[in-house]
XYZ file of C-alpha atoms in Angstrom:
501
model
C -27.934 -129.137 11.159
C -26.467 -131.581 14.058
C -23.586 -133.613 13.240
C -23.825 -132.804 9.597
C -26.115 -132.578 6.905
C -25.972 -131.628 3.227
C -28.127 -129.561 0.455
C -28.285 -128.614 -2.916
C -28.767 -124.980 -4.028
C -31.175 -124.007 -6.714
C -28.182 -123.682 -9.518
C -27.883 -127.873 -8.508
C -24.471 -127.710 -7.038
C -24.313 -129.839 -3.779
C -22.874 -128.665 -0.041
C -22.341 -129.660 3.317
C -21.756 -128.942 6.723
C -20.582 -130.533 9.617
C -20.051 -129.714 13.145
C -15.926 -129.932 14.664
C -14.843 -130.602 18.138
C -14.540 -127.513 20.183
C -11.463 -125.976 21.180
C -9.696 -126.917 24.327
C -11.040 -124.258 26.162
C -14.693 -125.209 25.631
C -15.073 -122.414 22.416
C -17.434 -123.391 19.926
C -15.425 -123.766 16.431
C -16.946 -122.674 13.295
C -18.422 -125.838 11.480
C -16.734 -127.392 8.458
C -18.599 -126.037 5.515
C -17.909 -127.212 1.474
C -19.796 -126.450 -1.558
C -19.031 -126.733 -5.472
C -20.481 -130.691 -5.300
C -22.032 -131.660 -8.949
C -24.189 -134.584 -7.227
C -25.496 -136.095 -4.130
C -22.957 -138.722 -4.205
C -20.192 -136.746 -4.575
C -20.852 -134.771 -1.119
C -22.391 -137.858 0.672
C -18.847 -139.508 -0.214
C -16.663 -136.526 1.101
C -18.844 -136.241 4.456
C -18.891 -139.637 4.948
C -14.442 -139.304 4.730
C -15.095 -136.462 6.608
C -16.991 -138.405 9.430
C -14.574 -141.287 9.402
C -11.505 -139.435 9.995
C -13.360 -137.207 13.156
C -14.510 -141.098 14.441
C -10.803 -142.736 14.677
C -10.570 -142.391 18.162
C -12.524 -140.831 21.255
C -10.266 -138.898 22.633
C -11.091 -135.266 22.848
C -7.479 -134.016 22.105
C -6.824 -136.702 19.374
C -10.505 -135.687 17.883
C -9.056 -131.314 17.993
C -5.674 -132.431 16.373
C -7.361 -134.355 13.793
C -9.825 -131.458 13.131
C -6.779 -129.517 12.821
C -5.145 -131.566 10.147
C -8.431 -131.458 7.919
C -8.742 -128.049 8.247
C -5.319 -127.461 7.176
C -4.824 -130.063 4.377
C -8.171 -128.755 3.054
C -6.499 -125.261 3.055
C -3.265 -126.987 1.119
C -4.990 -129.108 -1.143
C -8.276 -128.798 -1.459
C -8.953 -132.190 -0.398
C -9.165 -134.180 3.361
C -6.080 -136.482 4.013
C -6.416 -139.854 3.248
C -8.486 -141.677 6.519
C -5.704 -145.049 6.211
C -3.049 -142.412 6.790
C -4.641 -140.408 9.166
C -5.493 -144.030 11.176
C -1.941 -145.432 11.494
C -0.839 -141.595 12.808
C -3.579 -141.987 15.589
C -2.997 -145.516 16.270
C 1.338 -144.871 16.513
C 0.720 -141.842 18.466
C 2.458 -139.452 15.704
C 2.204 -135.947 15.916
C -0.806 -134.671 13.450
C 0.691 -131.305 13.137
C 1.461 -131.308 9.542
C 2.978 -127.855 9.363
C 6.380 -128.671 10.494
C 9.733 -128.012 7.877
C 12.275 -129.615 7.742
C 14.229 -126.747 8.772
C 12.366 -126.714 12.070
C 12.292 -130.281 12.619
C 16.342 -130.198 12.302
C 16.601 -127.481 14.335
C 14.800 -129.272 17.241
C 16.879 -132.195 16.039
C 20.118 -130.381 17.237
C 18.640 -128.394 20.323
C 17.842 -132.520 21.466
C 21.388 -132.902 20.690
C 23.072 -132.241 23.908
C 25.777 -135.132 24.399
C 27.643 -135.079 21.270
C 31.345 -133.983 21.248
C 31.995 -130.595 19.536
C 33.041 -132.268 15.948
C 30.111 -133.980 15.553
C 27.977 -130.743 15.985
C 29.717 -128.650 14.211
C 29.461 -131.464 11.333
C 25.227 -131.692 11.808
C 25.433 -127.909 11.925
C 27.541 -127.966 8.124
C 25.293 -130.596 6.889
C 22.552 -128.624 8.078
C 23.545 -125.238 7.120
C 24.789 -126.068 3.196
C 22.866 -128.432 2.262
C 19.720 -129.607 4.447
C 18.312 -126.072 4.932
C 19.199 -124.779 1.088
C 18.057 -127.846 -0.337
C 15.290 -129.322 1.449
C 14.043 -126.768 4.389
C 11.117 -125.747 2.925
C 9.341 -128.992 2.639
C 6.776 -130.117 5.202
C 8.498 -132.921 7.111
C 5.474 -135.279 6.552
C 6.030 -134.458 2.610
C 9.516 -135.235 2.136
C 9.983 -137.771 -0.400
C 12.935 -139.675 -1.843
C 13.168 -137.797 -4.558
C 13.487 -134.374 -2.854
C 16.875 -135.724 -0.973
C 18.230 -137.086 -4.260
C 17.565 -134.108 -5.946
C 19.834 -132.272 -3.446
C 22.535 -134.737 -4.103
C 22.206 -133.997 -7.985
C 22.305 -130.082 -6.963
C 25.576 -130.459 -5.093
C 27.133 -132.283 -7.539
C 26.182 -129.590 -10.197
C 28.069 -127.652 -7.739
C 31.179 -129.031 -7.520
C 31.240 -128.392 -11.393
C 30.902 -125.194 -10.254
C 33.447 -125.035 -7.651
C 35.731 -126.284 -9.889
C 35.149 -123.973 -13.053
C 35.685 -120.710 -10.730
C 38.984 -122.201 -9.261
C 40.538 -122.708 -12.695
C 39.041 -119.954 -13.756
C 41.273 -116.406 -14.309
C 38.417 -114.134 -12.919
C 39.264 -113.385 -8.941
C 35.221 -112.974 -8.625
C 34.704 -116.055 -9.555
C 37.935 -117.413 -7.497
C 36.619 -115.417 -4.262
C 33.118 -116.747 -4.241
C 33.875 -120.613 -3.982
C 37.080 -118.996 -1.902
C 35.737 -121.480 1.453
C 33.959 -123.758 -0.574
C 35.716 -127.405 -1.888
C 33.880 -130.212 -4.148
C 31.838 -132.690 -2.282
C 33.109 -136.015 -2.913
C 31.401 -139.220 -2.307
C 32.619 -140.254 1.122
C 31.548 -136.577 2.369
C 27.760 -137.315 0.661
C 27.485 -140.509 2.381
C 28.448 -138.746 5.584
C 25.683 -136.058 4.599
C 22.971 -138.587 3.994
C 24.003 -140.377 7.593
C 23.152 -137.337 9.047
C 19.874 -136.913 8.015
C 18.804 -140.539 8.249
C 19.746 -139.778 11.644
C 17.409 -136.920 12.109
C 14.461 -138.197 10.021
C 14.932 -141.828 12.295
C 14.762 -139.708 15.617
C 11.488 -138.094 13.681
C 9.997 -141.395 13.599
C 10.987 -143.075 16.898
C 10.777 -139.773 19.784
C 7.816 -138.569 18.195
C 6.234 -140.449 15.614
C 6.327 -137.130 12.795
C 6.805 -139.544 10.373
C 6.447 -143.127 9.783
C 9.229 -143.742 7.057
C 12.800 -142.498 6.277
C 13.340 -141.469 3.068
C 17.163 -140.797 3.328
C 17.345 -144.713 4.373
C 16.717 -145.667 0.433
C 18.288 -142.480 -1.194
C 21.043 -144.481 -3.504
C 24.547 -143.064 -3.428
C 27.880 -144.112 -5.680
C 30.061 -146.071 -3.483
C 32.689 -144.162 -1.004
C 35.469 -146.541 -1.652
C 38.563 -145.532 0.524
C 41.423 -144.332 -2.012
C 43.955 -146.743 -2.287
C 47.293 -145.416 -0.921
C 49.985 -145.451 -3.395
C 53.760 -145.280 -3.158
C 55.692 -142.374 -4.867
C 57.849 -144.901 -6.603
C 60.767 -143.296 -8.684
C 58.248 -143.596 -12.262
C 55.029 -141.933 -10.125
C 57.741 -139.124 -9.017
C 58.878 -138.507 -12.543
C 55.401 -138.184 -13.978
C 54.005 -136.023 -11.226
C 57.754 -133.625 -11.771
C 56.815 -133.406 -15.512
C 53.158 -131.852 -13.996
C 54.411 -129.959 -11.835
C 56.681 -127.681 -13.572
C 54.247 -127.356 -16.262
C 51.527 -126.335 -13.922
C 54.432 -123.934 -12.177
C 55.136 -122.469 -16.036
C 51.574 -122.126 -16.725
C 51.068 -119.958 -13.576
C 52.890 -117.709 -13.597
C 52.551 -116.884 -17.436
C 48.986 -116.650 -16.268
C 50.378 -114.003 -13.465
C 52.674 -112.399 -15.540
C 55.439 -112.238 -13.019
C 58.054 -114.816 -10.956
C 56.007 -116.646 -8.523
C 56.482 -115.734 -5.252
C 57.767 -118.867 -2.329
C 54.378 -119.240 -1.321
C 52.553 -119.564 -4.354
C 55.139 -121.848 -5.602
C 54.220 -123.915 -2.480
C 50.927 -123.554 -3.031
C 50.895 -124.884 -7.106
C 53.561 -128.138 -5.428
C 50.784 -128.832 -3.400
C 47.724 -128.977 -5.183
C 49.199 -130.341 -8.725
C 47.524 -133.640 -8.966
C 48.853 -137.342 -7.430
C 48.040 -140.225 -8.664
C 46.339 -140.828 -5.556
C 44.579 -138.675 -3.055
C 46.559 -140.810 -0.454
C 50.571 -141.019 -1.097
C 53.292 -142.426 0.898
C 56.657 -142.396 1.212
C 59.299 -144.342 0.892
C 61.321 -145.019 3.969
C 64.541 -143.212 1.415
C 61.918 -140.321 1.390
C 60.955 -140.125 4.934
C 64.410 -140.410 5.632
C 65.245 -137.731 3.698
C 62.016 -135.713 5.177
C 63.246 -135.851 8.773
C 67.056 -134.812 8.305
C 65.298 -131.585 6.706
C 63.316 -131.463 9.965
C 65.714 -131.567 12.399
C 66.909 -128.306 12.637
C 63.254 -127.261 13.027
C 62.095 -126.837 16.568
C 59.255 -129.501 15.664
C 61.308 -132.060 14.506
C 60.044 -134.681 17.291
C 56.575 -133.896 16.544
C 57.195 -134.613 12.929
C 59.400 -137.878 14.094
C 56.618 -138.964 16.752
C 53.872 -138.673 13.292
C 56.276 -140.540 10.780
C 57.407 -143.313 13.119
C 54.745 -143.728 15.651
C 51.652 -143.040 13.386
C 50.225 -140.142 15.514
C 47.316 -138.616 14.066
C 47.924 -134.800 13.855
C 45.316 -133.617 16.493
C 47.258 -136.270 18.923
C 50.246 -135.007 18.328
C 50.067 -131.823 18.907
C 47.527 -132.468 21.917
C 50.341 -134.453 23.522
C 51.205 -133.221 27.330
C 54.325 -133.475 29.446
C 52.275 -135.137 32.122
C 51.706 -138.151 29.843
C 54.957 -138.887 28.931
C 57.823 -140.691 30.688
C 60.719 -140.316 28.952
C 62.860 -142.705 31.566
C 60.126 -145.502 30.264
C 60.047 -144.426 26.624
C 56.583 -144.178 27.189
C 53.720 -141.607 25.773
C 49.847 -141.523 26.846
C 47.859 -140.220 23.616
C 44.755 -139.390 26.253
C 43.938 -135.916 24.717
C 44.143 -134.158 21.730
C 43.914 -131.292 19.826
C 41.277 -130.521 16.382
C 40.173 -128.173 14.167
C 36.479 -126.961 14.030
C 36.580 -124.835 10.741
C 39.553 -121.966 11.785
C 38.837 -123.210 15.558
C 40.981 -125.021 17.749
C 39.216 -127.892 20.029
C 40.800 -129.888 22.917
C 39.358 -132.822 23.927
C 39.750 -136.430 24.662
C 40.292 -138.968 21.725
C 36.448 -140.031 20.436
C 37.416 -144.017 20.741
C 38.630 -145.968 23.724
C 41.042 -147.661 21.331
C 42.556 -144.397 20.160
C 43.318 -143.718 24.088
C 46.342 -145.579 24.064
C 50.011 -145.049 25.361
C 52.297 -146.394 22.949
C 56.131 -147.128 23.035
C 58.940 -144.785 22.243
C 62.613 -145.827 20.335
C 65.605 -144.607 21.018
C 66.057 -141.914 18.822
C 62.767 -140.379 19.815
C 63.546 -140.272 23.074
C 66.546 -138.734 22.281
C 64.614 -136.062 20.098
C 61.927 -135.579 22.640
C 64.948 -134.723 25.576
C 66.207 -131.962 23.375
C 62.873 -130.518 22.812
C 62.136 -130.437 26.263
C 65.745 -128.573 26.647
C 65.136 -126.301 23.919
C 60.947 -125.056 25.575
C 62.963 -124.559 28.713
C 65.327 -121.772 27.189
C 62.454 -120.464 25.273
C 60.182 -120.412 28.843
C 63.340 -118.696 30.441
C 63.255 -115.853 27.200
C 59.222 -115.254 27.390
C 59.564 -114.305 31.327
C 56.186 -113.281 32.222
C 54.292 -113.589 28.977
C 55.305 -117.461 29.215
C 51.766 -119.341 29.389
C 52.206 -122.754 31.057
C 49.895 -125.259 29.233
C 51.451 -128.034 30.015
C 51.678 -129.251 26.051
C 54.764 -130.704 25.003
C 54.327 -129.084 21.544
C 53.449 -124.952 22.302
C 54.770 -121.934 20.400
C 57.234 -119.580 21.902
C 55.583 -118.224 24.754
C 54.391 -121.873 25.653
C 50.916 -121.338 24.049
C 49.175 -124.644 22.665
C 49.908 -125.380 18.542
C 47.034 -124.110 15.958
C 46.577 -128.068 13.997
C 47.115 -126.000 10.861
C 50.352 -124.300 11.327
C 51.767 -127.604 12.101
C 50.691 -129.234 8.301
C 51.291 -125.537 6.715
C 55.164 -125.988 7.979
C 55.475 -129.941 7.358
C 54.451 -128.842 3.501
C 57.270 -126.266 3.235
C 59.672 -128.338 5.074
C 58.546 -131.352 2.403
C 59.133 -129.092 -0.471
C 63.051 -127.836 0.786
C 63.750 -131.648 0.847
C 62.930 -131.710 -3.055
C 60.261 -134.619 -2.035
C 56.789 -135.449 -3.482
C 54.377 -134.427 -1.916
C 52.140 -136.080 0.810
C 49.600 -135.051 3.279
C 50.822 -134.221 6.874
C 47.889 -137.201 7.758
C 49.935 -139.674 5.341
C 52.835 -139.867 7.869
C 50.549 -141.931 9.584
C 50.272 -144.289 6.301
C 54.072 -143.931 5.711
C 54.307 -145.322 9.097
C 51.611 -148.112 9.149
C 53.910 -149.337 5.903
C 57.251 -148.958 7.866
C 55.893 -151.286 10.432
C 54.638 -154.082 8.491
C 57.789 -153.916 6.565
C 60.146 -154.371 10.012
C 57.847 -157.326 10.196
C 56.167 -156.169 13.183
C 52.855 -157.817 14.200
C 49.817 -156.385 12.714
C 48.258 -156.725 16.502
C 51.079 -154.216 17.514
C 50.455 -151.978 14.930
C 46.714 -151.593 15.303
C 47.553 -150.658 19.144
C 50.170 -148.416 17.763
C 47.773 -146.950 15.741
C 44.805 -146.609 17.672
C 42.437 -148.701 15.285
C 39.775 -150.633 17.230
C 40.064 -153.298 14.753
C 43.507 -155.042 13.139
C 40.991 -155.617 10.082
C 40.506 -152.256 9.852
C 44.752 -151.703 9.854
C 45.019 -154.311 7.683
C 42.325 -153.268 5.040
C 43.424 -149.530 5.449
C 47.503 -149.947 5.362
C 48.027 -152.211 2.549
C 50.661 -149.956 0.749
C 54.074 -152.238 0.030
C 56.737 -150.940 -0.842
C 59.191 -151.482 -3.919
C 62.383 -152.841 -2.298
C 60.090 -155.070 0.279
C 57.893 -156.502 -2.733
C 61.431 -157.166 -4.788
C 62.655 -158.901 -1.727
C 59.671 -161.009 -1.373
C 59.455 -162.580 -4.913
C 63.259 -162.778 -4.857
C 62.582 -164.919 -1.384
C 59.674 -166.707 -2.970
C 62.177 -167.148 -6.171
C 65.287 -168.263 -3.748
C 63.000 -171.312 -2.356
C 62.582 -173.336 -6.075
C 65.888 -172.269 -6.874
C 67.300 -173.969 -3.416
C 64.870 -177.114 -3.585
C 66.558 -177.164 -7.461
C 70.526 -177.145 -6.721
C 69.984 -179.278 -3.503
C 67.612 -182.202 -4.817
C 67.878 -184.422 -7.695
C 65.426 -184.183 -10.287
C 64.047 -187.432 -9.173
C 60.252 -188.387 -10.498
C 57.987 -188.554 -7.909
C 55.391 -191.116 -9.443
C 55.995 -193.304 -11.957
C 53.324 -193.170 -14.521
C 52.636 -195.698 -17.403
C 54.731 -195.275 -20.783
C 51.909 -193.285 -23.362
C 52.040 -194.353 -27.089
C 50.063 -193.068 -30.014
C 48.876 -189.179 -30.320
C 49.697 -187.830 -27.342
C 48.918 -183.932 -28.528
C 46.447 -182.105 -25.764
């Protein structure tokens, strides 16, 4: 029937046929054949799309893959893909293999991945793991559609609800099964859809799977950083009241005393009145005389004082420090990758900083070094020389989490609201401004690569420094009043009549 021809059998239904390129090994490939037409026109119209698509370019590969794709959408849908479509694919050299998920797709996505630091793996492996593959990994890349990715955002927030039913709940299934799981907020789905865009882009620009990104228009709320809030003396009182109801409830719910830790663990996660708190310097005050009997008490000074971000801190070496300068070099650091400890560098060239030491820190950091050595001399052999100034007792490097496990129970003997271990650093943003100390200095201090960023991020003022201002501001009318006369300052013309405004 040469390069296609069509018929009409004697019940009046209408057919064709038409011939395909071979295969790429010269095999002859069975010819495309479709009946079930109710006219002439009908047929003449679907071989004349079929035609079209098998004429958009010359190429003898191009002409297989496009074969490929009819015979496959035909198989899906029962109809050939649209020829406009089919065109732009050809013309922007995109893969016609419509087959591929989005599970495969992301796991080709990663395997490409090869010079990303560990954290930023492990996050596209998460992303990809809870969400991408459960959600979306069936779908054929090519078919992926707005409303597919949003509909994964509504299924995680249903979750949450979830999440946080079985925690409140009285049932240890239902406690045990969201046991490693916490509610997505919306900083964390923002940081989800960035991943994907990411992907899907790398779709469209390596090799041309796709021509548009639909996790580029997916609409989220807004991730608005939490504003950081002092635990004033009123915020302290209400969050008390909480607290020993929440402590009263529990363990009526238990039936028995609580024991130390789950009293820690109800004086941690009763509610703030902001997921970011801060200290006042009374507080932090109060917060390091608990601390320094501990044998991390500089670790805990260097966080409050110098703004160390925990990973820094407890990645801090010997070789980097010079205590004769009162000097440190944050240059490595120390995270956590689920349960697993990472070392690396620090991910910015701003947060690779060395940053100045006071007195008192110096002090602290001479009597830690005095107090490893004893502890080196007791471990004899099973000492392990890591070269950390923070280690355990046989000179091993610090697991991130035991350091915020013991600043929590060291918070809680001091009788102090609580804050997060990573608040220090907020706590000590705030102490800086308040010694007046240049924002430029404290951005450095910090590691920020911006002082926009430091100033938009560590805006908390405290009580006594606000008081002081307006008293200031206050003190300058009252001192122009008692040292001037009350002289007029224009003369303007004498008003009769109504002068009512």
């Amino acid at each position: 029937m040469g390069g296609g021809d069509r018929w009409s059998s004697t019940h009046g239904r209408w057919a064709y046929q038409l011939e395909l390129p071979a295969h790429a090994d010269g095999r002859r490939r069975n010819p495309l054949r479709r009946s079930g037409f109710s006219s002439q026109e009908e047929v003449e119209a679907e071989l004349e799309h079929a035609r079209a698509l098998l004429a958009l370019d010359e190429d003898p590969h191009v002409r297989r893959k496009v074969a490929d794709l009819m015979l496959s959408t035909l198989k899906d849908t029962r109809a050939l893909p649209p020829v406009e479509e089919v065109r732009r694919k050809v013309r922007t050299r995109q893969d016609l293999n419509p087959t591929v998920t989005v599970t495969e797709w992301l796991s080709e996505f990663l395997r490409r991945k090869r010079k990303i630091d560990v954290t930023t793996r492990r996050s596209y492996e998460a992303h990809i793991r809870l969400y991408f593959t459960p959600y979306l990994g069936h779908i054929r890349l090519d078919r992926l559609r707005v409303s597919d990715i949003a509909g994964m955002f509504d299924a995680i927030e249903e979750f949450n609800d979830v999440i946080t039913t079985a925690r409140a709940s009285g049932d240890p299934a239902q406690r045990a099964a969201v046991r490693y799981r916490r509610p997505v907020g919306p900083a964390t789905m923002h940081r989800i859809r960035v991943t994907l865009r990411h992907a899907l882009n790398i779709a469209i620009k390596q090799d041309r799977l796709i021509d548009f990104n639909p996790a580029a228009v997916v609409e989220l709320p807004d991730a608005e950083r939490p504003k950081a809030l002092v635990w004033t003396d009123e915020r302290v009182a209400d969050w008390n009241r909480e607290l020993h109801q929440r402590l009263a409830a529990e363990q009526q719910r238990r039936g028995t005393r609580l024991s130390r830790a789950g009293t820690i663990n109800v004086y941690v996660s009763t509610s703030r009145p902001s997921p970011v708190m801060v200290w006042t310097p009374a507080h932090t005050s109060a917060f390091l005389a608990q601390a320094a009997g501990h044998r991390l008490f500089a670790l805990y000074r260097l966080i409050a004082l110098r703004g160390l971000r925990r990973g820094e801190a407890v990645g801090l070496r010997w070789k980097d420090v010079d205590l004769n300068a009162g000097t440190a070099g944050v240059h490595w650091q120390i995270t956590q990758l689920g349960w697993e400890p990472v070392q690396g560098r620090p991910k910015t060239e701003a947060s690779d900083r060395t940053i100045a030491l006071d007195a008192d820190t110096i002090t602290a950091l001479r009597a830690h070094r005095k107090r490893q050595a004893a502890e080196r001399l007791a471990a004899g052999q099973a000492w392990t020389e890591s070269g950390f100034v923070f280690t355990d007792q046989i000179g091993r490097p610090l697991h991130p989490q035991q350091v915020s496990d013991q600043f929590y129970l060291l918070a809680f003997e001091a009788g102090l609201p609580p804050v997060r271990l990573h608040d220090l650093r907020h706590g000590a943003a705030s102490l800086m401004l308040a010694a007046g100390v240049d924002l430029k200095i404290v951005q450095e201090t910090l590691g920020h690569v911006s002082s926009t960023f430091t100033r938009d991020t560590y805006t908390s003022v405290y009580p006594e420094v606000a008081r002081a201002a307006a008293e200031s501001t206050a003190a300058l009318i009252s001192t122009a009043t008692d040292n001037g006369p009350r002289a007029r300052l224009i003369n303007l013309p004498t008003m009769t009549g109504d002068t009512t405004i």
